[in-house]
Amino acid sequence: MELSLDAKRQADSIMDGIAAEGIGKFPDLNLAESLSRITGVQIDTDGPSGERREGQIAVRGLPSRFARTQVNGQTMATPNFNGGFTFGAFESDVISAVNVVKTPTAKYDEGGLSGIVDIRTMRPLDLKQPVLTFSMEADYEELSQDVVPNMAMTWGNQFREGTLGVFASLKWSDQSFRTDSARINGYDDEDTDGDGLADLYTPNEARFNSRQNDGERITFAGGVEFDANDEIRIGVTSLYSTYALANRLDQLRVQDPEDIVASNLQDGGIFGDTYSEAYFVNPEIDTESRLFDDEFFSWGLTGDIEWARDDWTVTGVAHISKAGYDRWGVQSRRNIRDRVGNGIFASIDTGAVSYTHLTL
């Protein structure tokens, strides 16, 4: 906590953050959950099949693609090419600190409209004493009924009378989880009072998903720093993560019934009324099974040099980053498109009690 407060005091812009001491106090699923503890950062829980494992975040309420992500001040490539940075691919245990800059200045690269997320790794010459930690844990996933182990190790030390520093941090975790979800994908709407606005809504499509995931995630951070003399410091740092998942997705979709018998009308205030229960008569049915593998990787390598003399400082940085995302798989689908007299019936109950909280 003291480290993150000091960083905010010394910053020349509005910034918030969390240090390793704060990250380690909570049982976070990944780096995205750690970041969500920072004021103004929200985790996106609407991932595939409603799960949050990809780790998309929003800064100050804007979509995730409006935030720029850096590692040690340099841009980090993301395996998600259509959205924001995939923080779920990184274990939080290997991170020294994360700063969120909410008012970027001219010294930052362009692209951080909502803010800049700067991931910091350890600087070995800043260590006050040697570091060696090792931990092994295991979690139990109730839905998949699996025990998932994880292991973390960090080492850091200084040599040559404190002029050479080295550190390495590694986290491995097994991944086995299941997600079940039910969604109402569509509603029929009616204008019952003739004012040109819909004011009565009835469910007309429902989707049920079950997704099983198995795999592993590995994150590594390492670096070397060297004080060539009293004026020159040279450093090289690296951050690498790989995330592999085997997925099975089973889906049932009920849609476009020949008739709907609706009940349990809920008052929605000025938005209209909504039926929370619907009985589908002769609906169309889609069933689908998918088997697919996802492989994410992201890495960055940064070399920097600092020459400080009297009242001036000269710095130089060379940086490279790369990310990738591969998916391959197969799927099978069975459809019943003929809805006329097909003899299929489905009952939908959203469990709603009241929609009055939507009233303006």
mmCIF file of C-alpha atoms in Angstrom:
data_model
loop_
_atom_site.group_PDB
_atom_site.id
_atom_site.type_symbol
_atom_site.label_atom_id
_atom_site.label_comp_id
_atom_site.label_asym_id
_atom_site.label_seq_id
_atom_site.Cartn_x
_atom_site.Cartn_y
_atom_site.Cartn_z
ATOM 1 C CA MET A 1 0.000 0.000 0.000
ATOM 2 C CA GLU A 2 2.817 2.444 0.844
ATOM 3 C CA LEU A 3 4.513 1.794 -2.511
ATOM 4 C CA SER A 4 1.377 2.605 -4.508
ATOM 5 C CA LEU A 5 0.770 5.755 -2.433
ATOM 6 C CA ASP A 6 4.325 6.940 -3.051
ATOM 7 C CA ALA A 7 3.888 6.397 -6.800
ATOM 8 C CA LYS A 8 0.744 8.551 -6.802
ATOM 9 C CA ARG A 9 2.436 11.328 -4.820
ATOM 10 C CA GLN A 10 5.369 11.493 -7.222
ATOM 11 C CA ALA A 11 3.327 11.285 -10.451
ATOM 12 C CA ASP A 12 2.882 14.409 -12.586
ATOM 13 C CA SER A 13 -0.632 13.337 -13.671
ATOM 14 C CA ILE A 14 -3.722 11.760 -12.092
ATOM 15 C CA MET A 15 -2.751 8.158 -11.463
ATOM 16 C CA ASP A 16 -3.835 5.207 -9.377
ATOM 17 C CA GLY A 17 -2.259 1.816 -8.960
ATOM 18 C CA ILE A 18 -1.645 -1.327 -6.989
ATOM 19 C CA ALA A 19 1.690 -2.781 -5.893
ATOM 20 C CA ALA A 20 2.748 -6.405 -5.457
ATOM 21 C CA GLU A 21 2.048 -6.229 -1.729
ATOM 22 C CA GLY A 22 -1.566 -5.342 -2.511
ATOM 23 C CA ILE A 23 -1.948 -7.867 -5.322
ATOM 24 C CA GLY A 24 -0.766 -10.717 -3.094
ATOM 25 C CA LYS A 25 -3.385 -10.080 -0.420
ATOM 26 C CA PHE A 26 -6.318 -11.146 -2.604
ATOM 27 C CA PRO A 27 -7.181 -14.483 -4.295
ATOM 28 C CA ASP A 28 -7.426 -12.968 -7.773
ATOM 29 C CA LEU A 29 -8.155 -15.173 -10.766
ATOM 30 C CA ASN A 30 -5.765 -13.229 -13.026
ATOM 31 C CA LEU A 31 -4.288 -9.770 -13.561
ATOM 32 C CA ALA A 32 -7.649 -8.357 -14.700
ATOM 33 C CA GLU A 33 -9.236 -9.060 -11.312
ATOM 34 C CA SER A 34 -6.303 -7.385 -9.574
ATOM 35 C CA LEU A 35 -6.779 -4.299 -11.753
ATOM 36 C CA SER A 36 -10.506 -4.139 -11.001
ATOM 37 C CA ARG A 37 -9.619 -3.158 -7.415
ATOM 38 C CA ILE A 38 -8.327 0.174 -8.725
ATOM 39 C CA THR A 39 -10.790 3.071 -8.677
ATOM 40 C CA GLY A 40 -12.152 3.758 -12.160
ATOM 41 C CA VAL A 41 -11.311 0.294 -13.562
ATOM 42 C CA GLN A 42 -14.095 -2.206 -14.259
ATOM 43 C CA ILE A 43 -13.697 -5.816 -15.351
ATOM 44 C CA ASP A 44 -15.824 -6.969 -18.271
ATOM 45 C CA THR A 45 -17.724 -10.081 -17.158
ATOM 46 C CA ASP A 46 -19.519 -10.547 -20.492
ATOM 47 C CA GLY A 47 -16.931 -12.767 -22.138
ATOM 48 C CA PRO A 48 -17.624 -15.887 -24.218
ATOM 49 C CA SER A 49 -20.422 -17.907 -22.644
ATOM 50 C CA GLY A 50 -20.710 -15.239 -19.939
ATOM 51 C CA GLU A 51 -17.344 -16.066 -18.333
ATOM 52 C CA ARG A 52 -14.659 -13.575 -17.327
ATOM 53 C CA ARG A 53 -11.506 -15.556 -18.056
ATOM 54 C CA GLU A 54 -10.272 -13.433 -20.975
ATOM 55 C CA GLY A 55 -9.800 -10.491 -18.627
ATOM 56 C CA GLN A 56 -11.069 -7.472 -20.548
ATOM 57 C CA ILE A 57 -11.212 -4.242 -18.534
ATOM 58 C CA ALA A 58 -12.729 -0.791 -18.998
ATOM 59 C CA VAL A 59 -11.089 2.388 -17.729
ATOM 60 C CA ARG A 60 -13.425 5.241 -16.727
ATOM 61 C CA GLY A 61 -16.408 3.472 -18.305
ATOM 62 C CA LEU A 62 -15.125 3.454 -21.911
ATOM 63 C CA PRO A 63 -14.795 0.191 -23.905
ATOM 64 C CA SER A 64 -11.603 -1.793 -23.352
ATOM 65 C CA ARG A 65 -10.098 -0.885 -26.756
ATOM 66 C CA PHE A 66 -9.807 2.768 -25.662
ATOM 67 C CA ALA A 67 -7.198 1.959 -22.987
ATOM 68 C CA ARG A 68 -3.529 1.553 -23.895
ATOM 69 C CA THR A 69 -1.452 -1.126 -22.168
ATOM 70 C CA GLN A 70 2.278 -0.830 -21.550
ATOM 71 C CA VAL A 71 4.979 -2.863 -19.827
ATOM 72 C CA ASN A 72 7.641 -0.784 -18.097
ATOM 73 C CA GLY A 73 6.517 2.226 -20.112
ATOM 74 C CA GLN A 74 6.559 0.479 -23.520
ATOM 75 C CA THR A 75 3.641 -0.783 -25.602
ATOM 76 C CA MET A 76 2.721 -4.439 -25.071
ATOM 77 C CA ALA A 77 1.144 -6.394 -27.931
ATOM 78 C CA THR A 78 -2.150 -8.135 -27.200
ATOM 79 C CA PRO A 79 -3.447 -11.429 -28.643
ATOM 80 C CA ASN A 80 -6.934 -9.915 -28.874
ATOM 81 C CA PHE A 81 -6.906 -8.041 -32.184
ATOM 82 C CA ASN A 82 -10.558 -6.978 -32.106
ATOM 83 C CA GLY A 83 -10.743 -5.459 -28.660
ATOM 84 C CA GLY A 84 -8.704 -4.449 -25.655
ATOM 85 C CA PHE A 85 -5.739 -6.070 -23.961
ATOM 86 C CA THR A 86 -6.188 -9.667 -22.752
ATOM 87 C CA PHE A 87 -5.148 -9.364 -19.107
ATOM 88 C CA GLY A 88 -6.526 -12.837 -18.403
ATOM 89 C CA ALA A 89 -3.481 -14.302 -20.144
ATOM 90 C CA PHE A 90 -1.209 -13.005 -17.354
ATOM 91 C CA GLU A 91 -0.767 -14.251 -13.811
ATOM 92 C CA SER A 92 -0.710 -11.386 -11.300
ATOM 93 C CA ASP A 93 1.951 -13.048 -9.116
ATOM 94 C CA VAL A 94 4.851 -12.120 -11.418
ATOM 95 C CA ILE A 95 3.899 -8.434 -11.592
ATOM 96 C CA SER A 96 5.617 -5.908 -9.323
ATOM 97 C CA ALA A 97 3.013 -3.155 -9.732
ATOM 98 C CA VAL A 98 0.372 -1.794 -12.093
ATOM 99 C CA ASN A 99 -0.257 1.921 -12.568
ATOM 100 C CA VAL A 100 -3.328 3.363 -14.280
ATOM 101 C CA VAL A 101 -2.697 6.850 -15.695
ATOM 102 C CA LYS A 102 -6.060 8.595 -16.083
ATOM 103 C CA THR A 103 -4.756 11.904 -17.490
ATOM 104 C CA PRO A 104 -1.996 11.021 -20.002
ATOM 105 C CA THR A 105 0.582 13.680 -20.817
ATOM 106 C CA ALA A 106 2.737 14.278 -23.908
ATOM 107 C CA LYS A 107 5.424 11.857 -22.720
ATOM 108 C CA TYR A 108 3.127 8.874 -23.356
ATOM 109 C CA ASP A 109 2.502 7.263 -26.746
ATOM 110 C CA GLU A 110 -0.798 8.027 -28.422
ATOM 111 C CA GLY A 111 -3.797 5.727 -28.163
ATOM 112 C CA GLY A 112 -4.853 5.857 -24.515
ATOM 113 C CA LEU A 113 -8.108 7.814 -24.776
ATOM 114 C CA SER A 114 -9.578 6.439 -21.546
ATOM 115 C CA GLY A 115 -6.218 5.953 -19.837
ATOM 116 C CA ILE A 116 -2.942 4.057 -19.849
ATOM 117 C CA VAL A 117 -2.344 0.817 -17.951
ATOM 118 C CA ASP A 118 1.367 0.447 -17.184
ATOM 119 C CA ILE A 119 2.480 -2.983 -15.960
ATOM 120 C CA ARG A 120 5.725 -2.825 -13.963
ATOM 121 C CA THR A 121 8.123 -5.690 -13.380
ATOM 122 C CA MET A 122 10.771 -5.894 -10.671
ATOM 123 C CA ARG A 123 13.918 -3.715 -10.900
ATOM 124 C CA PRO A 124 16.641 -5.863 -9.283
ATOM 125 C CA LEU A 125 18.968 -2.951 -8.350
ATOM 126 C CA ASP A 126 16.111 -1.477 -6.287
ATOM 127 C CA LEU A 127 16.005 -4.565 -4.045
ATOM 128 C CA LYS A 128 16.934 -3.880 -0.445
ATOM 129 C CA GLN A 129 17.676 -7.553 0.219
ATOM 130 C CA PRO A 130 17.767 -10.890 -1.680
ATOM 131 C CA VAL A 131 14.362 -12.344 -2.556
ATOM 132 C CA LEU A 132 13.416 -16.022 -2.845
ATOM 133 C CA THR A 133 9.815 -17.188 -2.651
ATOM 134 C CA PHE A 134 8.100 -20.416 -3.650
ATOM 135 C CA SER A 135 4.469 -21.409 -3.295
ATOM 136 C CA MET A 136 2.192 -24.270 -4.324
ATOM 137 C CA GLU A 137 -1.580 -24.137 -4.086
ATOM 138 C CA ALA A 138 -4.631 -25.990 -5.357
ATOM 139 C CA ASP A 139 -8.203 -24.919 -5.989
ATOM 140 C CA TYR A 140 -11.339 -26.965 -6.414
ATOM 141 C CA GLU A 141 -13.671 -26.163 -9.303
ATOM 142 C CA GLU A 142 -17.141 -27.220 -8.225
ATOM 143 C CA LEU A 143 -18.816 -27.363 -11.664
ATOM 144 C CA SER A 144 -16.007 -29.268 -13.398
ATOM 145 C CA GLN A 145 -15.272 -31.244 -10.191
ATOM 146 C CA ASP A 146 -11.530 -30.895 -10.742
ATOM 147 C CA VAL A 147 -8.614 -29.984 -8.485
ATOM 148 C CA VAL A 148 -6.465 -27.374 -10.260
ATOM 149 C CA PRO A 149 -2.927 -26.828 -8.896
ATOM 150 C CA ASN A 150 -0.692 -23.807 -9.409
ATOM 151 C CA MET A 151 2.923 -22.980 -8.592
ATOM 152 C CA ALA A 152 4.842 -19.691 -8.306
ATOM 153 C CA MET A 153 8.515 -18.865 -7.755
ATOM 154 C CA THR A 154 10.401 -15.550 -7.567
ATOM 155 C CA TRP A 155 14.133 -14.977 -7.159
ATOM 156 C CA GLY A 156 16.145 -11.781 -7.112
ATOM 157 C CA ASN A 157 19.633 -10.838 -5.934
ATOM 158 C CA GLN A 158 22.486 -8.394 -6.403
ATOM 159 C CA PHE A 159 26.156 -9.089 -7.151
ATOM 160 C CA ARG A 160 29.457 -7.238 -7.639
ATOM 161 C CA GLU A 161 28.928 -5.019 -4.604
ATOM 162 C CA GLY A 162 25.414 -4.071 -5.641
ATOM 163 C CA THR A 163 26.250 -3.021 -9.204
ATOM 164 C CA LEU A 164 24.674 -6.085 -10.888
ATOM 165 C CA GLY A 165 21.113 -7.204 -10.228
ATOM 166 C CA VAL A 166 19.191 -10.218 -11.570
ATOM 167 C CA PHE A 167 15.616 -11.388 -11.054
ATOM 168 C CA ALA A 168 13.284 -14.080 -12.406
ATOM 169 C CA SER A 169 9.649 -14.794 -11.615
ATOM 170 C CA LEU A 170 7.559 -17.713 -12.893
ATOM 171 C CA LYS A 171 3.923 -18.715 -12.352
ATOM 172 C CA TRP A 172 2.256 -21.862 -13.717
ATOM 173 C CA SER A 173 -1.386 -22.713 -13.195
ATOM 174 C CA ASP A 174 -3.579 -25.556 -14.365
ATOM 175 C CA GLN A 175 -6.888 -24.499 -15.914
ATOM 176 C CA SER A 176 -10.064 -26.536 -15.643
ATOM 177 C CA PHE A 177 -13.422 -24.841 -15.380
ATOM 178 C CA ARG A 178 -16.967 -25.040 -16.624
ATOM 179 C CA THR A 179 -19.475 -22.317 -17.420
ATOM 180 C CA ASP A 180 -23.242 -22.833 -17.691
ATOM 181 C CA SER A 181 -25.422 -19.975 -18.895
ATOM 182 C CA ALA A 182 -28.969 -19.259 -20.017
ATOM 183 C CA ARG A 183 -29.885 -16.167 -22.002
ATOM 184 C CA ILE A 184 -32.973 -14.582 -23.475
ATOM 185 C CA ASN A 185 -31.669 -13.535 -26.885
ATOM 186 C CA GLY A 186 -34.716 -11.781 -28.265
ATOM 187 C CA TYR A 187 -38.102 -10.300 -27.459
ATOM 188 C CA ASP A 188 -41.242 -9.605 -29.446
ATOM 189 C CA ASP A 189 -42.394 -6.040 -28.864
ATOM 190 C CA GLU A 190 -45.813 -4.437 -29.220
ATOM 191 C CA ASP A 191 -47.173 -0.900 -29.199
ATOM 192 C CA THR A 192 -50.343 -1.380 -27.158
ATOM 193 C CA ASP A 193 -51.290 2.280 -26.737
ATOM 194 C CA GLY A 194 -50.590 3.441 -30.294
ATOM 195 C CA ASP A 195 -48.008 6.121 -29.443
ATOM 196 C CA GLY A 196 -45.404 4.701 -31.812
ATOM 197 C CA LEU A 197 -43.234 3.252 -29.037
ATOM 198 C CA ALA A 198 -42.990 -0.369 -27.948
ATOM 199 C CA ASP A 199 -44.357 -0.924 -24.450
ATOM 200 C CA LEU A 200 -44.957 -4.684 -24.164
ATOM 201 C CA TYR A 201 -42.176 -7.270 -24.466
ATOM 202 C CA THR A 202 -42.426 -11.061 -24.749
ATOM 203 C CA PRO A 203 -39.441 -13.490 -24.882
ATOM 204 C CA ASN A 204 -39.206 -15.156 -28.306
ATOM 205 C CA GLU A 205 -35.722 -16.731 -28.259
ATOM 206 C CA ALA A 206 -33.689 -18.488 -25.553
ATOM 207 C CA ARG A 207 -30.177 -19.947 -25.604
ATOM 208 C CA PHE A 208 -28.597 -22.406 -23.173
ATOM 209 C CA ASN A 209 -24.828 -22.985 -23.143
ATOM 210 C CA SER A 210 -22.478 -25.318 -21.316
ATOM 211 C CA ARG A 211 -18.738 -24.790 -21.837
ATOM 212 C CA GLN A 212 -15.903 -26.936 -20.457
ATOM 213 C CA ASN A 213 -12.311 -25.637 -20.578
ATOM 214 C CA ASP A 214 -9.037 -27.409 -19.815
ATOM 215 C CA GLY A 215 -5.497 -26.119 -20.242
ATOM 216 C CA GLU A 216 -2.680 -24.219 -18.580
ATOM 217 C CA ARG A 217 -1.281 -20.706 -18.209
ATOM 218 C CA ILE A 218 2.414 -19.801 -17.802
ATOM 219 C CA THR A 219 3.740 -16.299 -17.130
ATOM 220 C CA PHE A 220 7.426 -15.380 -16.823
ATOM 221 C CA ALA A 221 9.180 -12.114 -16.023
ATOM 222 C CA GLY A 222 12.933 -11.634 -15.806
ATOM 223 C CA GLY A 223 15.586 -8.994 -16.019
ATOM 224 C CA VAL A 224 19.155 -7.841 -15.496
ATOM 225 C CA GLU A 225 20.423 -4.410 -14.414
ATOM 226 C CA PHE A 226 24.000 -3.212 -14.350
ATOM 227 C CA ASP A 227 25.589 -0.024 -12.996
ATOM 228 C CA ALA A 228 28.532 0.457 -15.350
ATOM 229 C CA ASN A 229 29.718 3.382 -13.215
ATOM 230 C CA ASP A 230 28.236 6.110 -11.026
ATOM 231 C CA GLU A 231 26.547 7.723 -14.031
ATOM 232 C CA ILE A 232 25.413 4.907 -16.369
ATOM 233 C CA ARG A 233 22.817 2.202 -15.669
ATOM 234 C CA ILE A 234 21.900 -0.470 -18.249
ATOM 235 C CA GLY A 235 18.921 -2.817 -17.986
ATOM 236 C CA VAL A 236 17.133 -5.585 -19.915
ATOM 237 C CA THR A 237 13.678 -6.859 -18.893
ATOM 238 C CA SER A 238 11.280 -9.375 -20.419
ATOM 239 C CA LEU A 239 7.674 -10.426 -19.867
ATOM 240 C CA TYR A 240 6.205 -13.543 -21.491
ATOM 241 C CA SER A 241 2.896 -15.329 -21.126
ATOM 242 C CA THR A 242 1.219 -18.256 -22.849
ATOM 243 C CA TYR A 243 -2.335 -19.443 -22.311
ATOM 244 C CA ALA A 244 -3.659 -22.658 -23.907
ATOM 245 C CA LEU A 245 -7.211 -23.971 -23.583
ATOM 246 C CA ALA A 246 -9.104 -26.931 -24.983
ATOM 247 C CA ASN A 247 -12.808 -26.059 -25.163
ATOM 248 C CA ARG A 248 -16.049 -27.981 -25.520
ATOM 249 C CA LEU A 249 -19.190 -25.934 -26.072
ATOM 250 C CA ASP A 250 -22.700 -27.448 -26.159
ATOM 251 C CA GLN A 251 -25.561 -25.171 -27.071
ATOM 252 C CA LEU A 252 -29.354 -25.397 -27.343
ATOM 253 C CA ARG A 253 -31.331 -22.564 -28.927
ATOM 254 C CA VAL A 254 -35.130 -22.304 -28.954
ATOM 255 C CA GLN A 255 -36.537 -19.616 -31.227
ATOM 256 C CA ASP A 256 -39.332 -18.326 -33.448
ATOM 257 C CA PRO A 257 -42.214 -20.425 -32.033
ATOM 258 C CA GLU A 258 -45.474 -20.845 -33.912
ATOM 259 C CA ASP A 259 -47.272 -19.453 -30.872
ATOM 260 C CA ILE A 260 -46.348 -17.993 -27.472
ATOM 261 C CA VAL A 261 -48.453 -18.227 -24.322
ATOM 262 C CA ALA A 262 -47.059 -15.538 -21.985
ATOM 263 C CA SER A 263 -47.756 -14.873 -18.309
ATOM 264 C CA ASN A 264 -46.445 -13.152 -15.161
ATOM 265 C CA LEU A 265 -46.429 -9.575 -16.462
ATOM 266 C CA GLN A 266 -43.777 -7.348 -14.870
ATOM 267 C CA ASP A 267 -44.184 -3.579 -14.542
ATOM 268 C CA GLY A 268 -41.306 -1.836 -16.309
ATOM 269 C CA GLY A 269 -42.360 1.762 -15.650
ATOM 270 C CA ILE A 270 -41.901 4.101 -18.605
ATOM 271 C CA PHE A 271 -40.092 1.366 -20.519
ATOM 272 C CA GLY A 272 -43.215 -0.757 -20.761
ATOM 273 C CA ASP A 273 -44.178 -4.154 -19.397
ATOM 274 C CA THR A 274 -42.354 -7.472 -19.836
ATOM 275 C CA TYR A 275 -43.578 -11.044 -19.552
ATOM 276 C CA SER A 276 -41.161 -13.085 -17.457
ATOM 277 C CA GLU A 277 -42.711 -16.448 -18.343
ATOM 278 C CA ALA A 278 -43.371 -17.780 -21.827
ATOM 279 C CA TYR A 279 -44.639 -21.108 -23.144
ATOM 280 C CA PHE A 280 -43.323 -21.804 -26.677
ATOM 281 C CA VAL A 281 -45.565 -23.858 -28.943
ATOM 282 C CA ASN A 282 -43.836 -25.563 -31.893
ATOM 283 C CA PRO A 283 -40.579 -23.568 -31.825
ATOM 284 C CA GLU A 284 -37.529 -23.996 -34.054
ATOM 285 C CA ILE A 285 -34.666 -25.872 -32.374
ATOM 286 C CA ASP A 286 -30.909 -25.532 -32.941
ATOM 287 C CA THR A 287 -28.442 -27.823 -31.186
ATOM 288 C CA GLU A 288 -24.717 -27.355 -31.632
ATOM 289 C CA SER A 289 -21.487 -28.860 -30.301
ATOM 290 C CA ARG A 290 -18.053 -27.305 -30.812
ATOM 291 C CA LEU A 291 -14.602 -28.655 -30.016
ATOM 292 C CA PHE A 292 -11.869 -26.043 -30.397
ATOM 293 C CA ASP A 293 -8.434 -25.164 -29.047
ATOM 294 C CA ASP A 294 -7.308 -21.636 -28.186
ATOM 295 C CA GLU A 295 -3.652 -20.650 -27.878
ATOM 296 C CA PHE A 296 -2.640 -17.147 -26.746
ATOM 297 C CA PHE A 297 0.837 -15.762 -26.322
ATOM 298 C CA SER A 298 2.235 -12.322 -25.630
ATOM 299 C CA TRP A 299 5.794 -11.185 -24.942
ATOM 300 C CA GLY A 300 7.873 -8.074 -24.726
ATOM 301 C CA LEU A 301 11.608 -7.409 -24.436
ATOM 302 C CA THR A 302 12.947 -4.019 -23.371
ATOM 303 C CA GLY A 303 16.498 -2.722 -23.189
ATOM 304 C CA ASP A 304 17.163 0.658 -21.573
ATOM 305 C CA ILE A 305 20.121 2.823 -20.682
ATOM 306 C CA GLU A 306 20.251 5.865 -18.397
ATOM 307 C CA TRP A 307 23.068 8.385 -18.186
ATOM 308 C CA ALA A 308 22.651 10.784 -15.264
ATOM 309 C CA ARG A 309 25.167 13.565 -14.654
ATOM 310 C CA ASP A 310 24.852 16.706 -12.546
ATOM 311 C CA ASP A 311 21.413 18.198 -13.298
ATOM 312 C CA TRP A 312 20.555 16.320 -16.491
ATOM 313 C CA THR A 313 19.631 12.783 -17.500
ATOM 314 C CA VAL A 314 19.741 11.086 -20.901
ATOM 315 C CA THR A 315 17.755 7.879 -21.467
ATOM 316 C CA GLY A 316 17.486 5.478 -24.383
ATOM 317 C CA VAL A 317 15.084 2.562 -24.913
ATOM 318 C CA ALA A 318 14.884 -0.295 -27.431
ATOM 319 C CA HIS A 319 11.719 -2.395 -27.259
ATOM 320 C CA ILE A 320 10.070 -5.242 -29.171
ATOM 321 C CA SER A 321 6.738 -6.937 -28.483
ATOM 322 C CA LYS A 322 4.732 -9.628 -30.198
ATOM 323 C CA ALA A 323 1.447 -11.457 -29.592
ATOM 324 C CA GLY A 324 -0.569 -14.164 -31.292
ATOM 325 C CA TYR A 325 -3.867 -16.019 -31.052
ATOM 326 C CA ASP A 326 -4.628 -19.305 -32.823
ATOM 327 C CA ARG A 327 -7.930 -21.168 -32.853
ATOM 328 C CA TRP A 328 -8.861 -24.340 -34.654
ATOM 329 C CA GLY A 329 -11.688 -26.771 -34.150
ATOM 330 C CA VAL A 330 -14.722 -28.631 -35.449
ATOM 331 C CA GLN A 331 -18.439 -28.243 -34.927
ATOM 332 C CA SER A 332 -21.621 -30.178 -35.563
ATOM 333 C CA ARG A 333 -25.139 -28.779 -35.738
ATOM 334 C CA ARG A 334 -28.632 -30.230 -35.846
ATOM 335 C CA ASN A 335 -31.656 -28.087 -36.701
ATOM 336 C CA ILE A 336 -35.417 -28.437 -36.658
ATOM 337 C CA ARG A 337 -36.549 -25.590 -38.891
ATOM 338 C CA ASP A 338 -40.077 -26.773 -39.649
ATOM 339 C CA ARG A 339 -42.030 -25.242 -36.794
ATOM 340 C CA VAL A 340 -45.534 -26.006 -38.067
ATOM 341 C CA GLY A 341 -46.990 -28.758 -35.890
ATOM 342 C CA ASN A 342 -43.609 -30.216 -34.916
ATOM 343 C CA GLY A 343 -44.899 -31.208 -31.469
ATOM 344 C CA ILE A 344 -42.138 -29.416 -29.531
ATOM 345 C CA PHE A 345 -42.954 -27.321 -26.459
ATOM 346 C CA ALA A 346 -40.658 -25.244 -24.247
ATOM 347 C CA SER A 347 -41.269 -23.326 -21.046
ATOM 348 C CA ILE A 348 -39.172 -20.220 -20.276
ATOM 349 C CA ASP A 349 -39.072 -18.512 -16.867
ATOM 350 C CA THR A 350 -36.613 -15.639 -16.390
ATOM 351 C CA GLY A 351 -37.223 -15.610 -12.633
ATOM 352 C CA ALA A 352 -37.913 -11.880 -12.715
ATOM 353 C CA VAL A 353 -39.723 -10.271 -9.819
ATOM 354 C CA SER A 354 -39.868 -6.610 -10.810
ATOM 355 C CA TYR A 355 -38.405 -4.279 -13.416
ATOM 356 C CA THR A 356 -39.384 -1.099 -11.605
ATOM 357 C CA HIS A 357 -35.726 -0.276 -10.896
ATOM 358 C CA LEU A 358 -35.475 0.746 -14.570
ATOM 359 C CA THR A 359 -37.881 3.636 -14.064
ATOM 360 C CA LEU A 360 -36.258 7.016 -14.715
#
